[in-house]
PDB file of C-alpha atoms in Angstrom:
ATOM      1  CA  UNK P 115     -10.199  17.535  -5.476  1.00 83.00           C
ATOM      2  CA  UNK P 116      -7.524  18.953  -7.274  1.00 90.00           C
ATOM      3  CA  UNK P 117      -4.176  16.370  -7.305  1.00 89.00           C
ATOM      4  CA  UNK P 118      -1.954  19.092  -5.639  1.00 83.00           C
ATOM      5  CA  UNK P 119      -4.653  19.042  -2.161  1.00 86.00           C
ATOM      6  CA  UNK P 120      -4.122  15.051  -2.575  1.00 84.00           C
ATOM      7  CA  UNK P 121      -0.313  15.708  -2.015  1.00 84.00           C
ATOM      8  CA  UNK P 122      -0.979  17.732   0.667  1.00 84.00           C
ATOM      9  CA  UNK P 123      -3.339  16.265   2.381  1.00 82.00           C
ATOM     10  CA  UNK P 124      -2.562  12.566   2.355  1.00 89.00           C
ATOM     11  CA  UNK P 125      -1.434  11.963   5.806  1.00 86.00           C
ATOM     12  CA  UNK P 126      -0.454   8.057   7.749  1.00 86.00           C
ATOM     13  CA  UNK P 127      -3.391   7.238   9.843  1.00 88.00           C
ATOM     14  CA  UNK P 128      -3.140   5.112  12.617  1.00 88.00           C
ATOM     15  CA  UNK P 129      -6.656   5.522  13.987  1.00 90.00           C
ATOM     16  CA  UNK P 130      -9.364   4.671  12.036  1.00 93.00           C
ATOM     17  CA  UNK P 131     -13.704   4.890  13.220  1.00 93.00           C
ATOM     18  CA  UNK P 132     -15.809   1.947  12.099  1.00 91.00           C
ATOM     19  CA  UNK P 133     -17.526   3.265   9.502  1.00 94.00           C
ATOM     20  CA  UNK P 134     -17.834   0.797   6.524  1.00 94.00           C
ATOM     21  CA  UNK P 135     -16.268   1.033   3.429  1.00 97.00           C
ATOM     22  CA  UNK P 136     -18.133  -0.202   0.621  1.00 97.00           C
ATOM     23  CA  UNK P 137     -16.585  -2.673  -2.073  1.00 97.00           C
ATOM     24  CA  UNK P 138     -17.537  -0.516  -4.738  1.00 98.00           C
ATOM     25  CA  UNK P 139     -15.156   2.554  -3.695  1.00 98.00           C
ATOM     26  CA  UNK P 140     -12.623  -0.292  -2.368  1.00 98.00           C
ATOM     27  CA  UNK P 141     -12.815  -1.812  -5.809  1.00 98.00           C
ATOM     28  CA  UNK P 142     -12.834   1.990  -7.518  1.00 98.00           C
ATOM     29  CA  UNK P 143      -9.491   2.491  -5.868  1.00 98.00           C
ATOM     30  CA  UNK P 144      -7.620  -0.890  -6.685  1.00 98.00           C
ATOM     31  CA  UNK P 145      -8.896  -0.146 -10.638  1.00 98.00           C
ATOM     32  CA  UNK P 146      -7.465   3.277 -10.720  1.00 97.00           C
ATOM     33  CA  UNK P 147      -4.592   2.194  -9.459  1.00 97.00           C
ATOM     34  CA  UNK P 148      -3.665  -0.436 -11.588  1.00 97.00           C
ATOM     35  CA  UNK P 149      -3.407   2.362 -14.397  1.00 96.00           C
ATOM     36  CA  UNK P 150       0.462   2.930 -12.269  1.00 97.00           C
ATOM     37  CA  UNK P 151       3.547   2.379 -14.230  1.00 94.00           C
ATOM     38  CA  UNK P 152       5.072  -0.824 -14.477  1.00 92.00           C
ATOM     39  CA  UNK P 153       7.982  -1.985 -15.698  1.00 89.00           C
ATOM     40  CA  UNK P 154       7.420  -3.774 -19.127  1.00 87.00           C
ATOM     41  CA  UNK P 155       4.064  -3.364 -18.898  1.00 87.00           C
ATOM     42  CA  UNK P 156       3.975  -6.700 -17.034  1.00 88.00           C
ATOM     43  CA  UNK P 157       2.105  -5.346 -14.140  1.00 90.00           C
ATOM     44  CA  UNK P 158       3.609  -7.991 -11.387  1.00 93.00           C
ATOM     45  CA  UNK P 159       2.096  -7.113  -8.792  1.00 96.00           C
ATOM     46  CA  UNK P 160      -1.201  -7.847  -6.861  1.00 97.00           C
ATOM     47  CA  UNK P 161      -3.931  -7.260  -3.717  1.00 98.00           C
ATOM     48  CA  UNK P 162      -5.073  -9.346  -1.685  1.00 98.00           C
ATOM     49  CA  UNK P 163      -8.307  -7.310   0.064  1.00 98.00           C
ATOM     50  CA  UNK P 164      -9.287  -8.345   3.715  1.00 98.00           C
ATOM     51  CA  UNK P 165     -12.299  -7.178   5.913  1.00 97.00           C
ATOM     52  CA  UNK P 166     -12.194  -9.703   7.923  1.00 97.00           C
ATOM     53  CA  UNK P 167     -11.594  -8.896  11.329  1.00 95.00           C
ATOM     54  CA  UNK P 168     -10.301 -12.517  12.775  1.00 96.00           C
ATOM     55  CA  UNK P 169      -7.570 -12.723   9.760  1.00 97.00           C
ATOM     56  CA  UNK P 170      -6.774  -9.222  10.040  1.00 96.00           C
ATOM     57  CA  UNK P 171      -5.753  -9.696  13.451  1.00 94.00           C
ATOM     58  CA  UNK P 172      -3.686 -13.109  13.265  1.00 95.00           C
ATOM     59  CA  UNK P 173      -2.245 -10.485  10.496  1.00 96.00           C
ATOM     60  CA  UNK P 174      -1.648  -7.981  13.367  1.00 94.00           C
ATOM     61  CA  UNK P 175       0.100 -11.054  15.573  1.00 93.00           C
ATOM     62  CA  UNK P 176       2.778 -11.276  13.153  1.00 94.00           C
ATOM     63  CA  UNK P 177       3.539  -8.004  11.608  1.00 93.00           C
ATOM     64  CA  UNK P 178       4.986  -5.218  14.264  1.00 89.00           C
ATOM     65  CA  UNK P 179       4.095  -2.391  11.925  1.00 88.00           C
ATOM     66  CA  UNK P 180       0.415  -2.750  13.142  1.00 90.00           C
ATOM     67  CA  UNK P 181       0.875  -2.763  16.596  1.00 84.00           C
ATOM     68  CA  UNK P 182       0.697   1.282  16.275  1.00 82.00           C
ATOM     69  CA  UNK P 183      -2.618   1.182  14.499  1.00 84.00           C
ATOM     70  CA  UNK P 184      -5.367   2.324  17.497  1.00 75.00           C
ATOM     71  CA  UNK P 185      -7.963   0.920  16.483  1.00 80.00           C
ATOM     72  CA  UNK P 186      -9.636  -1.948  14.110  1.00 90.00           C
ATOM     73  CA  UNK P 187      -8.297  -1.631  10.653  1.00 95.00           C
ATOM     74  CA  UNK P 188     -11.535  -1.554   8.789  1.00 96.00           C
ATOM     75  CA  UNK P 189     -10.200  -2.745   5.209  1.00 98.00           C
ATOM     76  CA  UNK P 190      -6.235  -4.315   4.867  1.00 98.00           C
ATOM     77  CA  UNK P 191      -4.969  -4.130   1.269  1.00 98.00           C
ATOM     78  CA  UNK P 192      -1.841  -6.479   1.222  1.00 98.00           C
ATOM     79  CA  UNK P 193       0.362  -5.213  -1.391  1.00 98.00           C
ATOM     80  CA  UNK P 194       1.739  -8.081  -3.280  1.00 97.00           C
ATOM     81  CA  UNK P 195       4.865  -8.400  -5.352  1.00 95.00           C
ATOM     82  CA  UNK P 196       5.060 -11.190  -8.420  1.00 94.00           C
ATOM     83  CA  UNK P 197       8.123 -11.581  -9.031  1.00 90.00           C
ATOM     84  CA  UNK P 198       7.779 -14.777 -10.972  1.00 87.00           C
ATOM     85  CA  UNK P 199       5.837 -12.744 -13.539  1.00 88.00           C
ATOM     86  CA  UNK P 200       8.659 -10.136 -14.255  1.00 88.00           C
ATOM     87  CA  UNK P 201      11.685 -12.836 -14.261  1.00 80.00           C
ATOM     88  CA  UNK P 202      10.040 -14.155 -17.237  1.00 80.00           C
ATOM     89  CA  UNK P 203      10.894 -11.400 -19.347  1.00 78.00           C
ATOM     90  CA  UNK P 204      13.891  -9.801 -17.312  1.00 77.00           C
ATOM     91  CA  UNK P 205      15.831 -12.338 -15.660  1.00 84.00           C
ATOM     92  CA  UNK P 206      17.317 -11.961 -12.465  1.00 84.00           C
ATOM     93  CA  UNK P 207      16.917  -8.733 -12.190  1.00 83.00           C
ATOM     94  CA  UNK P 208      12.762  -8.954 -12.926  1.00 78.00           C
ATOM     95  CA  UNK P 209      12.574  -9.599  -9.025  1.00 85.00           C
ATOM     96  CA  UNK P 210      13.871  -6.171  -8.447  1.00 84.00           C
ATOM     97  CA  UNK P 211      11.179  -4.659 -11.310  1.00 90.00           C
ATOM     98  CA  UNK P 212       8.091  -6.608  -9.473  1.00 92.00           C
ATOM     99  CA  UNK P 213       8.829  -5.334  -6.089  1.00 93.00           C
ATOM    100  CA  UNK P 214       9.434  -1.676  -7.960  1.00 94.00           C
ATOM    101  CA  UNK P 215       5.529  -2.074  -9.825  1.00 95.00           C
ATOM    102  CA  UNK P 216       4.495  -3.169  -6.167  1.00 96.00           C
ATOM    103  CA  UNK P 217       5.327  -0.164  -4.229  1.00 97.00           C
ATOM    104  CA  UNK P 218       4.196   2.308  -7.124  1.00 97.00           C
ATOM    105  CA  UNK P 219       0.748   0.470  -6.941  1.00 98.00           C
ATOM    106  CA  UNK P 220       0.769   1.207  -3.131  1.00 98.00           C
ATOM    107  CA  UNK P 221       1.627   4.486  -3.462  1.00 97.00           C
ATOM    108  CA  UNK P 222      -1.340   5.247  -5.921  1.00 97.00           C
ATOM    109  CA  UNK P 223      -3.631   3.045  -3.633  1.00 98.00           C
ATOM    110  CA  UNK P 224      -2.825   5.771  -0.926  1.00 97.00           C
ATOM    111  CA  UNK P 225      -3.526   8.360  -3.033  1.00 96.00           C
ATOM    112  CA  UNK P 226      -6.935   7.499  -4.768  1.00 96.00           C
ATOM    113  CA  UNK P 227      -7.838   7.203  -1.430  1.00 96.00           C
ATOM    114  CA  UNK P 228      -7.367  10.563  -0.153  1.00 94.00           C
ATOM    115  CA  UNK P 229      -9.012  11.437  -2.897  1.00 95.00           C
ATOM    116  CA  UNK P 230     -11.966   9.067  -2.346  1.00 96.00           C
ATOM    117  CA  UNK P 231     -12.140  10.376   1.502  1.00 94.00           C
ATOM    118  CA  UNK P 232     -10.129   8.275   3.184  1.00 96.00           C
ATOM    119  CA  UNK P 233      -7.413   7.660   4.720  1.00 94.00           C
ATOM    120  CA  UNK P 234      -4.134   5.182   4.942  1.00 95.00           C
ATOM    121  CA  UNK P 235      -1.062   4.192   6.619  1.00 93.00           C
ATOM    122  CA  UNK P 236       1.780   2.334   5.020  1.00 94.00           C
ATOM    123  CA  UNK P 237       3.460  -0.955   7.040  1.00 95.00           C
ATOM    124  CA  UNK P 238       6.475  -2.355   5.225  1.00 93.00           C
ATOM    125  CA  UNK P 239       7.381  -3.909   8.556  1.00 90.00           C
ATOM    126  CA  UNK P 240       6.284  -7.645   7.862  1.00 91.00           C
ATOM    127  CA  UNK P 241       7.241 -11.167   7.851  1.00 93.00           C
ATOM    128  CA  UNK P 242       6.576 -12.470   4.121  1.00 93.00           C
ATOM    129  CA  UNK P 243       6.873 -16.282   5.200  1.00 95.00           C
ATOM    130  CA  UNK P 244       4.196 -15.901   7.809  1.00 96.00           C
ATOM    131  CA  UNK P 245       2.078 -13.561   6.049  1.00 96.00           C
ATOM    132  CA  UNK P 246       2.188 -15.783   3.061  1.00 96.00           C
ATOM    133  CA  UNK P 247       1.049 -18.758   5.057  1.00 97.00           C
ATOM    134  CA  UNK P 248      -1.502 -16.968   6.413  1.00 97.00           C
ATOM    135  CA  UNK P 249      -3.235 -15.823   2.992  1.00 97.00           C
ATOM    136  CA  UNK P 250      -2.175 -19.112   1.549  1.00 97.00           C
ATOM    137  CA  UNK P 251      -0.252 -17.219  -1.232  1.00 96.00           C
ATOM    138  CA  UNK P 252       1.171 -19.231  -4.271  1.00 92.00           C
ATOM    139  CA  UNK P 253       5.210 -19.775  -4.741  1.00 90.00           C
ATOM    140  CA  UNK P 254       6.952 -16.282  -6.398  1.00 89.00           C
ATOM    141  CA  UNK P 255       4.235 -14.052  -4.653  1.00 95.00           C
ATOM    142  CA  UNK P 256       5.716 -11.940  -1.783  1.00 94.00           C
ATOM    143  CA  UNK P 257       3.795  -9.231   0.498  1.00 96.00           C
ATOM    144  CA  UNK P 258       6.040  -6.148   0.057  1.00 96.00           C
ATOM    145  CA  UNK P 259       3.583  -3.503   2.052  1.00 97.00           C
ATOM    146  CA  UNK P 260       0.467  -3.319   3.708  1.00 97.00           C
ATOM    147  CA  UNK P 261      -1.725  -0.319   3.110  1.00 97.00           C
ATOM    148  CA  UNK P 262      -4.223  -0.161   6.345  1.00 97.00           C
ATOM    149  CA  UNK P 263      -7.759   1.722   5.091  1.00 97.00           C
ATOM    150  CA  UNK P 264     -10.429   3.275   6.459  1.00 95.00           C
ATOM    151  CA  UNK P 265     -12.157   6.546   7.383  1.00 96.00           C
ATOM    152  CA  UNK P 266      -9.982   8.454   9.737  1.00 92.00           C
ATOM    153  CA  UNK P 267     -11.062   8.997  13.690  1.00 90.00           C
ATOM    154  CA  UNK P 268      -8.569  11.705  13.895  1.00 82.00           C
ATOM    155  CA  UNK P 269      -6.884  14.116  11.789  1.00 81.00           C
ATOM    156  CA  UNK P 270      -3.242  13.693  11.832  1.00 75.00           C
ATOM    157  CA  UNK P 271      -0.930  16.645  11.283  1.00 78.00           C
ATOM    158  CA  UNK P 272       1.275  17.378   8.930  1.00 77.00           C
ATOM    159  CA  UNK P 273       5.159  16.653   9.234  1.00 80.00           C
ATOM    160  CA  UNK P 274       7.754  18.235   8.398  1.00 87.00           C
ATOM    161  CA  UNK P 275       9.860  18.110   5.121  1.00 89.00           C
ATOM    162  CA  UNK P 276      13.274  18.229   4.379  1.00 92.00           C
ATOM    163  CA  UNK P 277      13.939  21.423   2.164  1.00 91.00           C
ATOM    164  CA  UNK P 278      14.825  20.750  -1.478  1.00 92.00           C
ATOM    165  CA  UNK P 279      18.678  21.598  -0.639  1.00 91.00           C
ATOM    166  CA  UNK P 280      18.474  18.456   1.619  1.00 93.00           C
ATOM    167  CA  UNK P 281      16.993  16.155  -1.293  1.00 92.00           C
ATOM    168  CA  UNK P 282      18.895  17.442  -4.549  1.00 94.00           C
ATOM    169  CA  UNK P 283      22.165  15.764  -4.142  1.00 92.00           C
ATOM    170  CA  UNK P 284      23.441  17.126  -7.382  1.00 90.00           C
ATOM    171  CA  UNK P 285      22.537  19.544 -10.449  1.00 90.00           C
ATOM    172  CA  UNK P 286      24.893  18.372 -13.304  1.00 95.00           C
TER     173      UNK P 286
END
């Protein structure tokens, strides 16, 4: 698949069919995208993977960005930021870096999978505290998304797009 029919055609799923999803492509994806930018190199930022169904939905209890999702949620990457990594080298302001190589790691999660032949959604609405406590994650290591992933059960359409007078603010 060519990169610009990834663009296009990665769409936010809500509504997945059961249809497994084997660790090797799961595993394929979180390798390719670790090869995203980052600032420093330092590469703070992590996955936690979860299949199962019980955590996933004490995961669900807590986080109202999943109460759209239809369906179950086949495979649950939680997108992790380490900030303690990145403050190491950059201070204060290393926080801000880790939560940056976070969300570019999500974003090439999303769209290996497309390319793989699946599908995504993207939740940033969560509580960290209670998500952390539920994964039992380690001081300076903070969910910043959640990237929902499975096979799709229906084929969302596209949305519109705001033209590019709307996003250039300036041409200096």
């Amino acid at each position: 698949m060519e990169f610009i029919d990834v663009l296009k055609k990665r769409r936010s799923t809500r509504n997945f069919s059961d249809k497994n999803i084997s660790d090797t492509v799961i595993n394929k994806i979180i390798e390719l995208a670790n090869l995203s930018p980052s600032a420093g190199n330092i590469q703070a930022r992590a996955v936690v993977i979860v299949k199962d169904q019980k955590i996933i939905e004490k995961i669900k209890a807590v986080t109202f960005g999943l109460i759209r999702f239809e369906s179950i949620i086949p495979v649950l990457l939680v997108i992790l930021a380490k900030s303690d990594e990145s403050v190491v080298k950059y201070k204060e302001r290393g926080k801000n870096f880790a939560l940056q190589d976070a969300t570019i790691f999500a974003a090439y999660v999303q769209l290996i999978a497309v390319e793989k032949g699946l599908s995504t959604g993207w939740v940033g609405t969560l509580d960290k505290k209670k998500i952390g406590k539920i994964l039992n994650l380690q001081k300076g290591v903070e969910s910043i998304a959640m990237i929902p992933l499975g096979y799709a059960a229906e084929k969302p359409s596209p949305k519109g797009r705001k033209s590019l007078n709307e996003i250039i603010l300036k041409k200096i």
